[in-house]
Amino acid sequence: MIPDAHIPRGDLGDKWDNCLDSLHLLSPANKRNRSVIVVGTGLAGASAAATMSELGYRVDAFTFHDSPRRAHSIAAQGGINASKNYPNDGDSHYRLFIDTIKGGDFRSREANVYRLAQISGNIIDQCVAQGVPFAREYGGYLDNRSFGGALVSRTFYAKGQTGQQLLLGAYGAMNRQIHQGGVRLHTRSEMLELVLKEGRACGIITRNLVTGRIRRHMADAVVLATGGYSNIFHRSTNAFGCNVTAIYRAYKRGALFANPCFTQIHPTCIPVLHEHQSKLTLMSESLRNHGRLWVPKQVDDPREPRNIPEVERDYFLERKYPAYGNLSPRDISSRTVKEVCDEGRGVGAMKHSVYLDFQSAIEEHGLDFIEQRYGNLFDMYRHICNEDPYLRPMKIYPAAHYTMGGLWVDYHLMSNIPGLFVIGEANFSDHGANRLGASALMQGLADGYFILPQTIGHYFAEADAQPLALDDEVFDAAEQDATRRINRLLAVAGGQTVASLHRQLGDIMWHHCGMSRSEQDLCSAIDQIQELRDEFWKSVNVTGTSRDLNQTLEYAGRVADFMEFAELMCRDALAREESCGAHFREEYQNKAEARRDDERFSHVAAWAYRGEALPERFEEKLAFECARLMERDYR
Amino acid sequence: MNLVLRIWRQASAEVEGRFEDYPVSGISTDYSFLEVLDRINEDLVSQNQEPVAYEMDCREGICGSCSLMINGTPHGPRPATTTCQLYMRHFHDGQTITVEPWLSRATPVIKDLVVDRSALDRIMQSAGYISVHTGEAPDANTIPVSKSRADKAFVAASCIGCGACIAACPNASAMLFVAAKVTHLSLLPQGEPERSHRVRAMVVAMDREGFGNCSNHYECAKACPKSIPVSLIARLNREFQHAGLLGHEYGGPIHHAAHEE
Ligand SMILES: Cc1cc2nc3c(=O)[nH]c(=O)nc-3n(C[C@H](O)[C@H](O)[C@H](O)COP(=O)(O)OP(=O)(O)OC[C@H]3O[C@@H](n4cnc5c(N)ncnc54)[C@H](O)[C@@H]3O)c2cc1C
Ligand code: SF4
Ligand code: FES
């Protein structure tokens, strides 16, 4: 069963205040007696660890990276939304809320999303105070730009390195707490198991990636801030280490997994150029402020892009969605790119790209202007593709990018397991079935700086500290599970590399559970995944030992979890017999536009692990009191 | 292309290392350097041998995980390029490419090409931040910052903490890294109150970690994938001297932060 989501009473605009007013408080002395484990030190985890330590809690923070500053958040490019309305273009909390709810195709909670909008401005204040060098105008005030799915400019940015600058800010805040002794940092430590005592989260098991040592850690609460799982598709825009392990293992211990099939495919990425390519690099959505997407009108047009006259070009987003044009939301843009490529009008050697063209912007604003805004992105493109985007349009194609699905949490960001909190991309979050650009950074930092540090105190005030020791049998059992699994991976000694098995899984997922899904494809995918999983456990080859740095073993553990989790993703996609946001079921469409079924599916699907049996699906009904349910129309 | 990679192998810090040659064939010029290492590693695993340990994560030049001394140059031959952004079109067929870890006293080897760069984090923990509690901040537009100042701070802030500057320096000095960090925060009005404490604490932490001194070789800036200007080192020196003149006007003792495994 899904527990109550604890949505506070009152008008939408009052709910967060009402929640804060009703939270039980802990005295400063009691806070010092409470300990928290934070797994993950990206934007969500670092901001949470720092803030909770400032409040007086004793924090242990864990990351598998060698430094918190390497978390995948560092790679976020384009920007972070906030309804500051600095440009005076009519923005408000309400508008940011509506855009985000609508962008998510009405599959997220109103109360959460409104809170996000309310907090968004505080995040910018906090980050600026920390020294985040956001872009400024000549007058010295902060500059904004536009992102997809919005008609106002509300995105704050630091060139194409917004995530880097925000993460350095949160890392600094955490460093200050480390210096003061409030946070103990455990780097190169991978969480392998969640530990529960009498149904409550009380600790974790980690493996030190350098020494191989398995360790037990206990605390009064556990926070997972372990990011997203787009790497299930093998190639994605994510960093290599991104994985599902922490949240999947928590799921196997009883945490509900919400909307696992809601995965975002980003429209503008550098496509696959050769078979051994390991990564699909994102070209930030911000580029669509000035770049225009087009393909030739004619199928198989062999001409150089610059030799194709205007009238023979199809600016397909501008044509199909004139109101939002090139800034249409990601799900819709990706599908349209796929559509024109499937029609045979794709460009590039493999005919599977479209142009992202800056010619008109350069003519209008000049080279300097474009260089100022997008210089590092253009450099990145040039490095990879060996072509100069100032002279020739970029060639781009959609790629797996972000996962809206994640562990189910209530309004307090607590999962159904008491004492287990989940923040950032790892929770099922506020983005519904499709995330709007520049809103993941906003959500991760809202969770970490402003929400969790408040709500966690309520849990402590309600739940008495439990006496527990590291030699408790619950730790014995969890440690044994972790060790057994490692030994099992090492014992297979088969003939296939982890990478090749991961590639095969990615292929299945991309073709059957990617941009477009159908009952037939999903059923076939489930069969194939089961076969591949058996194959994995028969034929994976993990060299080396468990007693030192063994990157093959780390990778194998993560892929093993993907092998199981992939099936859950497909089952969720199968059960959701509608199209909404990024989840496009071919059976449910109106002329290639997604067709939602609000009667049957206006809910969050949350899955419970049932061991050998099939997982069980629960529903949390979504009520819309303020946002009017409507067909998303960006035309 | 056909290539030979001559790679440093070392099972752990305690044992001796040595070079091993790994021939690879059929490499396209569109491969990234790390994709060649991936190929070698897949082949090694298929032959039941341990693959080469090396670090990377984002593969887009921003996380600072990748390293490698390639033919004697940190991050390889291309200016302003991280190893993960290096493509094989910059090498020629038949070439032998030497690949080593970034060794220095303060960044010891862990295994093969992986070194321990946590010293950089400890420097940052000493004072590399602005002290502001969550919730204390005034409205973001309260303090205007001139665009040129903000842009300069941004350039310094774009350091990715990779450590190439240290690997390139004959003295294994971390001055460029520290200079970038100090400059970022000291250029902004928000960083002003702690300015002199910060630079002193960070320089002390840097010395404590065993990094060498700067004797103006400027190899650091040449190796830096983010083109952090060498002029920032002069600025760091000025900041440090200025802070010294001001004396200990701020803050408690400069102590060593706990950094767990
Ligand atoms: C290329 C790219 C560009 C993006 N650009 C934008 C943008 O412009 N605007 C925007 O809003 N969003 C953007 N996003 C999305 C956004 O960056 C992420 O959603 C967000 O940064 C996730 O932050 P996080 O803190 O939840 O997780 P992460 O930053 O992924 O951090 C995860 C942390 O968990 C740790 N971890 C994971 N598993 C374990 C384990 N088992 N044990 C121990 N530690 C573990 C990792 O070490 C890491 O510290 C972008 C994403 C990508 C891929
Ligand atoms: S200054 Fe340059 S070389 Fe040194 S750590 Fe920073 S980015 Fe790397
Ligand atoms: S792997 Fe991230 S900078 Fe090279």
Coordinates of C-alpha atoms in Angstrom, one line a residue, chain A residues 71-459:
Chain A
A71 CA 29.2 14.2 -9.1
H72 CA 27.2 14.2 -12.3
S73 CA 25.5 17.5 -11.4
I74 CA 28.8 19.1 -12.4
A75 CA 27.8 18.5 -16.0
A76 CA 24.6 20.3 -16.1
Q77 CA 24.9 23.0 -18.7
G78 CA 22.0 25.3 -19.4
G79 CA 20.6 26.7 -16.3
I80 CA 18.3 26.8 -13.3
N81 CA 14.8 28.2 -13.2
A82 CA 13.4 30.6 -10.7
S83 CA 10.3 32.7 -10.7
K84 CA 12.1 35.9 -9.7
N85 CA 10.5 37.8 -12.5
Y86 CA 13.6 40.0 -12.8
P87 CA 13.0 40.6 -16.5
N88 CA 9.5 41.8 -15.7
D89 CA 8.0 39.7 -18.3
G90 CA 5.0 38.5 -16.3
D91 CA 6.5 35.6 -14.4
S92 CA 5.1 34.4 -11.1
H93 CA 5.2 31.4 -8.8
Y94 CA 1.9 30.5 -10.3
R95 CA 3.3 30.6 -13.9
L96 CA 6.3 28.5 -13.0
F97 CA 4.0 26.1 -11.3
I98 CA 1.7 25.8 -14.2
D99 CA 4.5 25.5 -16.8
T100 CA 6.1 22.7 -14.7
I101 CA 2.8 20.8 -14.1
K102 CA 1.8 21.2 -17.8
G103 CA 5.3 20.3 -19.0
G104 CA 5.0 17.1 -16.9
D105 CA 1.8 16.4 -18.6
F106 CA -0.3 16.4 -15.4
R107 CA 1.4 13.5 -13.8
S108 CA 2.9 15.2 -10.7
R109 CA 1.6 16.5 -7.4
E110 CA 0.3 20.0 -7.4
A111 CA 1.4 20.7 -3.9
N112 CA 5.0 19.7 -4.5
V113 CA 5.3 21.6 -7.7
Y114 CA 3.9 24.8 -6.2
R115 CA 6.3 24.5 -3.3
L116 CA 9.1 24.2 -5.8
A117 CA 8.1 27.4 -7.5
Q118 CA 7.8 29.2 -4.2
I119 CA 11.3 28.1 -3.1
S120 CA 13.0 28.7 -6.5
G121 CA 13.9 32.3 -5.8
N122 CA 15.6 31.4 -2.4
I123 CA 17.8 29.0 -4.3
I124 CA 19.2 31.8 -6.5
D125 CA 19.7 34.0 -3.5
Q126 CA 21.6 31.3 -1.6
C127 CA 23.8 30.4 -4.6
V128 CA 24.7 34.0 -5.3
A129 CA 25.6 34.5 -1.7
Q130 CA 27.9 31.5 -1.9
G131 CA 29.7 33.1 -4.8
V132 CA 28.2 31.3 -7.8
P133 CA 29.1 33.5 -10.7
F134 CA 25.9 33.6 -12.6
A135 CA 25.8 35.5 -15.9
R136 CA 25.2 39.2 -15.4
E137 CA 24.2 42.1 -17.6
Y138 CA 26.2 45.3 -18.0
G139 CA 24.4 47.0 -15.2
G140 CA 25.6 44.3 -12.9
Y141 CA 22.3 42.6 -12.3
L142 CA 21.6 38.9 -13.1
D143 CA 20.8 37.9 -16.6
N144 CA 18.1 35.4 -17.6
R145 CA 17.4 33.3 -20.7
S146 CA 14.5 31.1 -21.9
F147 CA 14.2 27.3 -21.8
G148 CA 11.7 24.9 -23.4
G149 CA 8.1 24.9 -22.4
A150 CA 8.0 28.5 -21.1
L151 CA 7.1 31.8 -22.7
V152 CA 9.1 33.9 -20.1
S153 CA 12.8 34.2 -19.4
R154 CA 13.4 32.7 -16.0
T155 CA 16.5 30.7 -16.4
F156 CA 19.6 31.8 -14.5
Y157 CA 22.9 30.5 -16.0
A158 CA 26.6 30.5 -15.9
K159 CA 27.6 30.1 -19.5
G160 CA 27.1 26.4 -20.3
Q161 CA 28.5 25.4 -17.0
T162 CA 25.6 26.1 -14.6
G163 CA 25.7 22.8 -12.9
Q164 CA 29.5 23.1 -12.3
Q165 CA 29.1 26.5 -10.6
L166 CA 26.1 25.4 -8.5
L167 CA 27.8 22.2 -7.4
L168 CA 31.0 24.1 -6.5
G169 CA 28.7 26.3 -4.3
A170 CA 27.1 23.3 -2.6
Y171 CA 30.5 21.6 -2.3
G172 CA 31.9 24.8 -0.6
A173 CA 29.0 24.8 1.8
M174 CA 29.7 21.2 2.7
N175 CA 33.4 21.8 2.9
R176 CA 32.8 24.4 5.5
Q177 CA 30.9 21.9 7.5
I178 CA 33.6 19.3 7.1
H179 CA 36.1 21.8 8.3
Q180 CA 33.9 22.5 11.3
G181 CA 33.5 18.8 12.0
G182 CA 29.7 18.6 11.4
V183 CA 30.1 16.5 8.2
R184 CA 32.3 13.4 7.9
L185 CA 33.0 12.8 4.3
H186 CA 33.5 9.2 3.0
T187 CA 34.8 9.3 -0.6
R188 CA 35.3 6.3 -2.9
S189 CA 32.6 4.5 -0.8
E190 CA 29.8 2.8 -2.6
M191 CA 26.6 2.0 -0.9
L192 CA 25.6 -1.6 -1.5
E193 CA 22.8 -2.2 0.9
L194 CA 20.2 -0.3 3.0
V195 CA 19.8 -1.6 6.5
L196 CA 16.5 -1.6 8.3
K197 CA 15.7 -2.3 12.0
E198 CA 12.1 -3.0 12.8
G199 CA 11.0 -1.5 9.5
R200 CA 12.9 1.7 9.9
A201 CA 16.0 2.8 8.0
C202 CA 19.0 2.7 10.3
G203 CA 22.1 2.3 8.2
I204 CA 23.9 1.3 5.1
I205 CA 26.6 -1.1 4.0
T206 CA 29.4 0.3 1.9
R207 CA 32.4 -1.0 0.0
N208 CA 35.5 1.1 0.0
L209 CA 36.5 1.1 -3.7
V210 CA 40.2 1.3 -3.0
T211 CA 40.7 -1.3 -0.3
G212 CA 37.6 -3.4 -1.0
R213 CA 36.7 -3.2 2.6
I214 CA 33.0 -3.7 3.4
R215 CA 31.8 -1.4 6.2
R216 CA 28.7 -0.9 8.3
H217 CA 27.4 2.6 9.1
M218 CA 24.4 3.4 11.3
A219 CA 22.4 6.6 11.8
D220 CA 19.0 7.8 12.9
A221 CA 18.0 8.4 9.3
V222 CA 19.3 7.7 5.8
V223 CA 19.0 10.1 2.8
L224 CA 19.5 8.8 -0.7
A225 CA 20.7 11.4 -3.2
T226 CA 22.1 9.1 -5.7
G227 CA 20.9 10.6 -9.0
G228 CA 19.3 9.1 -12.0
Y229 CA 19.5 5.9 -14.0
S230 CA 19.6 6.9 -17.7
N231 CA 22.6 4.7 -18.2
I232 CA 20.2 1.8 -18.3
F233 CA 20.2 2.7 -22.0
H234 CA 23.9 2.1 -22.1
R235 CA 24.7 5.2 -24.1
S236 CA 23.3 8.4 -22.6
T237 CA 24.2 12.0 -21.8
N238 CA 24.9 10.9 -18.2
A239 CA 28.3 10.4 -16.6
F240 CA 29.6 6.8 -16.6
G241 CA 29.1 6.2 -12.9
C242 CA 25.4 7.1 -12.9
N243 CA 23.4 4.1 -11.8
V244 CA 20.3 2.7 -10.1
T245 CA 22.1 0.6 -7.5
A246 CA 21.3 2.5 -4.3
I247 CA 17.7 3.1 -5.0
Y248 CA 17.2 -0.3 -6.5
R249 CA 18.6 -2.0 -3.4
A250 CA 16.4 0.1 -1.3
Y251 CA 13.4 -1.0 -3.4
K252 CA 14.4 -4.6 -2.8
R253 CA 14.3 -3.8 0.9
G254 CA 10.7 -2.5 0.6
A255 CA 10.9 1.1 -0.7
L256 CA 8.3 1.8 -3.4
F257 CA 9.6 2.6 -6.8
A258 CA 7.4 5.3 -8.5
N259 CA 6.9 5.7 -12.3
P260 CA 10.1 3.9 -13.3
C261 CA 9.2 4.1 -17.0
F262 CA 9.2 7.9 -17.0
T263 CA 12.5 8.5 -18.7
Q264 CA 13.4 11.6 -20.6
I265 CA 15.0 11.5 -24.1
H266 CA 16.7 14.8 -24.8
P267 CA 16.2 16.1 -28.3
T268 CA 19.6 17.8 -28.9
C269 CA 22.6 15.5 -28.4
I270 CA 25.5 14.5 -30.5
P271 CA 24.4 11.3 -32.3
V272 CA 26.2 7.9 -32.5
L273 CA 29.0 8.3 -34.9
H274 CA 30.7 4.9 -34.6
E275 CA 30.0 1.6 -32.9
H276 CA 32.5 2.0 -30.0
Q277 CA 31.3 5.4 -29.1
S278 CA 30.8 5.5 -25.4
K279 CA 28.8 8.6 -24.8
L280 CA 26.1 10.8 -26.2
T281 CA 27.1 14.3 -25.4
L282 CA 24.3 16.7 -24.6
M283 CA 24.1 20.0 -26.5
S284 CA 22.2 22.1 -24.0
E285 CA 18.6 23.1 -24.6
S286 CA 19.7 26.7 -24.1
L287 CA 21.1 26.5 -27.6
R288 CA 17.5 26.5 -28.9
N289 CA 17.2 30.1 -27.7
H290 CA 19.1 31.0 -30.9
G291 CA 19.5 27.7 -32.8
R292 CA 16.8 26.6 -35.2
L293 CA 16.1 22.9 -36.0
W294 CA 15.6 21.9 -39.6
V295 CA 15.9 19.2 -42.2
P296 CA 15.6 19.4 -45.9
K297 CA 12.1 19.1 -47.3
Q298 CA 13.2 16.6 -49.8
V299 CA 14.0 13.0 -48.8
D300 CA 17.7 12.0 -49.2
D301 CA 18.8 15.5 -50.1
P302 CA 22.6 15.2 -50.8
R303 CA 23.4 18.9 -50.8
E304 CA 25.5 20.8 -48.3
P305 CA 23.3 22.5 -45.8
R306 CA 24.4 26.0 -46.8
N307 CA 23.4 25.2 -50.4
I308 CA 19.8 24.4 -49.5
P309 CA 17.7 27.5 -50.0
E310 CA 15.4 28.6 -47.3
V311 CA 12.2 27.5 -49.1
E312 CA 13.5 24.0 -49.3
R313 CA 14.1 23.7 -45.6
D314 CA 11.6 22.4 -43.1
Y315 CA 11.9 24.2 -39.8
F316 CA 9.8 21.5 -38.4
L317 CA 9.3 22.7 -34.8
E318 CA 8.4 26.2 -35.9
R319 CA 6.0 24.7 -38.4
K320 CA 4.3 22.2 -36.1
Y321 CA 4.3 24.3 -32.9
P322 CA 4.4 27.9 -33.9
A323 CA 3.7 29.3 -30.4
Y324 CA 6.7 27.6 -28.8
G325 CA 8.7 26.8 -31.9
N326 CA 12.2 25.7 -31.2
L327 CA 11.5 26.0 -27.5
S328 CA 8.9 23.3 -27.5
P329 CA 9.3 20.8 -24.6
R330 CA 11.7 18.0 -24.8
D331 CA 9.4 15.0 -25.2
I332 CA 7.6 16.7 -28.1
S333 CA 10.7 17.9 -29.8
S334 CA 12.4 14.5 -29.5
R335 CA 9.5 12.7 -31.1
T336 CA 9.3 15.2 -33.9
V337 CA 13.0 14.8 -34.6
K338 CA 12.5 11.0 -34.7
E339 CA 9.5 11.5 -37.0
V340 CA 11.4 13.6 -39.6
C341 CA 14.3 11.1 -39.5
D342 CA 12.0 8.2 -39.9
E343 CA 10.5 9.9 -43.0
G344 CA 14.0 9.7 -44.5
R345 CA 14.8 13.3 -44.2
G346 CA 17.5 12.9 -41.6
V347 CA 21.0 14.3 -42.4
G348 CA 24.6 13.2 -41.8
A349 CA 26.4 10.1 -42.8
M350 CA 23.9 7.7 -41.1
K351 CA 20.9 9.9 -42.0
H352 CA 19.8 10.0 -38.4
S353 CA 20.4 13.6 -37.4
V354 CA 18.8 17.0 -37.9
Y355 CA 20.4 20.4 -38.2
L356 CA 20.7 22.8 -35.3
D357 CA 21.5 26.0 -37.1
F358 CA 22.8 29.3 -35.8
Q359 CA 23.2 31.1 -39.0
S360 CA 20.3 33.5 -38.6
A361 CA 21.3 34.2 -35.0
I362 CA 24.9 35.0 -36.0
E363 CA 23.6 37.3 -38.8
E364 CA 21.3 39.0 -36.4
H365 CA 23.4 39.3 -33.2
G366 CA 27.0 38.8 -34.4
L367 CA 29.5 36.1 -33.6
D368 CA 30.6 37.7 -30.3
F369 CA 27.2 37.5 -28.9
I370 CA 26.8 33.8 -29.7
E371 CA 30.4 33.1 -28.5
Q372 CA 29.7 34.8 -25.2
R373 CA 26.6 32.7 -24.5
Y374 CA 27.5 29.3 -26.0
G375 CA 31.3 29.3 -26.5
N376 CA 32.0 26.3 -24.4
L377 CA 29.2 24.3 -26.0
F378 CA 30.5 25.1 -29.5
D379 CA 34.0 24.1 -28.4
M380 CA 32.7 20.8 -27.1
Y381 CA 30.9 20.1 -30.4
R382 CA 34.0 20.9 -32.3
H383 CA 36.2 18.6 -30.2
I384 CA 33.9 15.7 -30.8
C385 CA 32.7 16.2 -34.3
N386 CA 35.6 17.9 -35.8
E387 CA 33.3 20.5 -37.4
D388 CA 33.0 24.2 -36.7
P389 CA 29.4 25.0 -35.7
Y390 CA 30.0 28.7 -36.4
L391 CA 30.3 27.7 -40.0
R392 CA 28.2 24.6 -40.5
P393 CA 25.0 23.7 -38.5
M394 CA 25.3 21.2 -35.8
K395 CA 24.0 17.7 -36.4
I396 CA 22.0 16.4 -33.5
Y397 CA 19.7 13.5 -32.4
P398 CA 17.8 12.6 -29.2
A399 CA 19.5 10.6 -26.4
A400 CA 18.5 9.3 -23.0
H401 CA 19.1 12.0 -20.5
Y402 CA 17.0 12.2 -17.3
T403 CA 14.8 9.9 -15.2
M404 CA 11.7 11.3 -13.7
G405 CA 11.0 8.0 -12.1
G406 CA 12.5 7.2 -8.7
L407 CA 11.7 6.1 -5.2
W408 CA 8.3 7.2 -4.1
V409 CA 8.3 10.0 -1.4
D410 CA 5.7 11.9 0.5
Y411 CA 5.5 15.6 0.8
H412 CA 8.2 15.4 3.4
L413 CA 10.4 13.6 0.9
M414 CA 10.3 10.5 3.0
S415 CA 9.8 7.1 1.3
N416 CA 7.3 4.6 2.6
I417 CA 10.2 3.2 4.8
P418 CA 10.2 5.4 7.9
G419 CA 13.6 7.2 8.2
L420 CA 14.5 6.7 4.5
F421 CA 14.4 10.0 2.7
V422 CA 15.1 10.4 -1.0
I423 CA 16.1 13.7 -2.8
G424 CA 17.2 15.0 -6.2
E425 CA 16.9 12.9 -9.3
A426 CA 16.7 9.8 -7.2
N427 CA 13.2 10.4 -6.1
F428 CA 10.1 10.3 -8.4
S429 CA 10.1 14.0 -8.0
D430 CA 8.1 16.9 -9.2
H431 CA 8.5 16.5 -13.0
G432 CA 5.6 14.1 -13.7
A433 CA 6.0 12.4 -17.1
N434 CA 8.4 15.0 -18.6
R435 CA 10.8 17.4 -17.0
L436 CA 11.2 20.9 -18.3
G437 CA 14.7 22.2 -18.9
A438 CA 16.4 23.9 -16.0
S439 CA 14.2 22.4 -13.4
A440 CA 16.3 19.4 -12.2
L441 CA 18.9 21.7 -10.6
M442 CA 16.0 23.7 -9.1
Q443 CA 14.4 20.6 -7.6
G444 CA 17.7 19.1 -6.3
L445 CA 18.6 22.2 -4.5
A446 CA 15.1 22.9 -3.2
D447 CA 15.1 19.4 -1.8
G448 CA 18.6 19.7 -0.3
Y449 CA 18.7 23.3 1.0
F450 CA 15.2 24.0 1.9
I451 CA 12.8 21.1 2.2
L452 CA 14.6 18.0 3.7
P453 CA 16.5 19.8 6.4
Q454 CA 13.1 21.0 7.7
T455 CA 11.0 17.9 7.4
I456 CA 13.6 15.5 8.7
G457 CA 13.4 17.1 12.1
H458 CA 9.8 16.2 12.2
Y459 CA 10.6 12.6 11.8

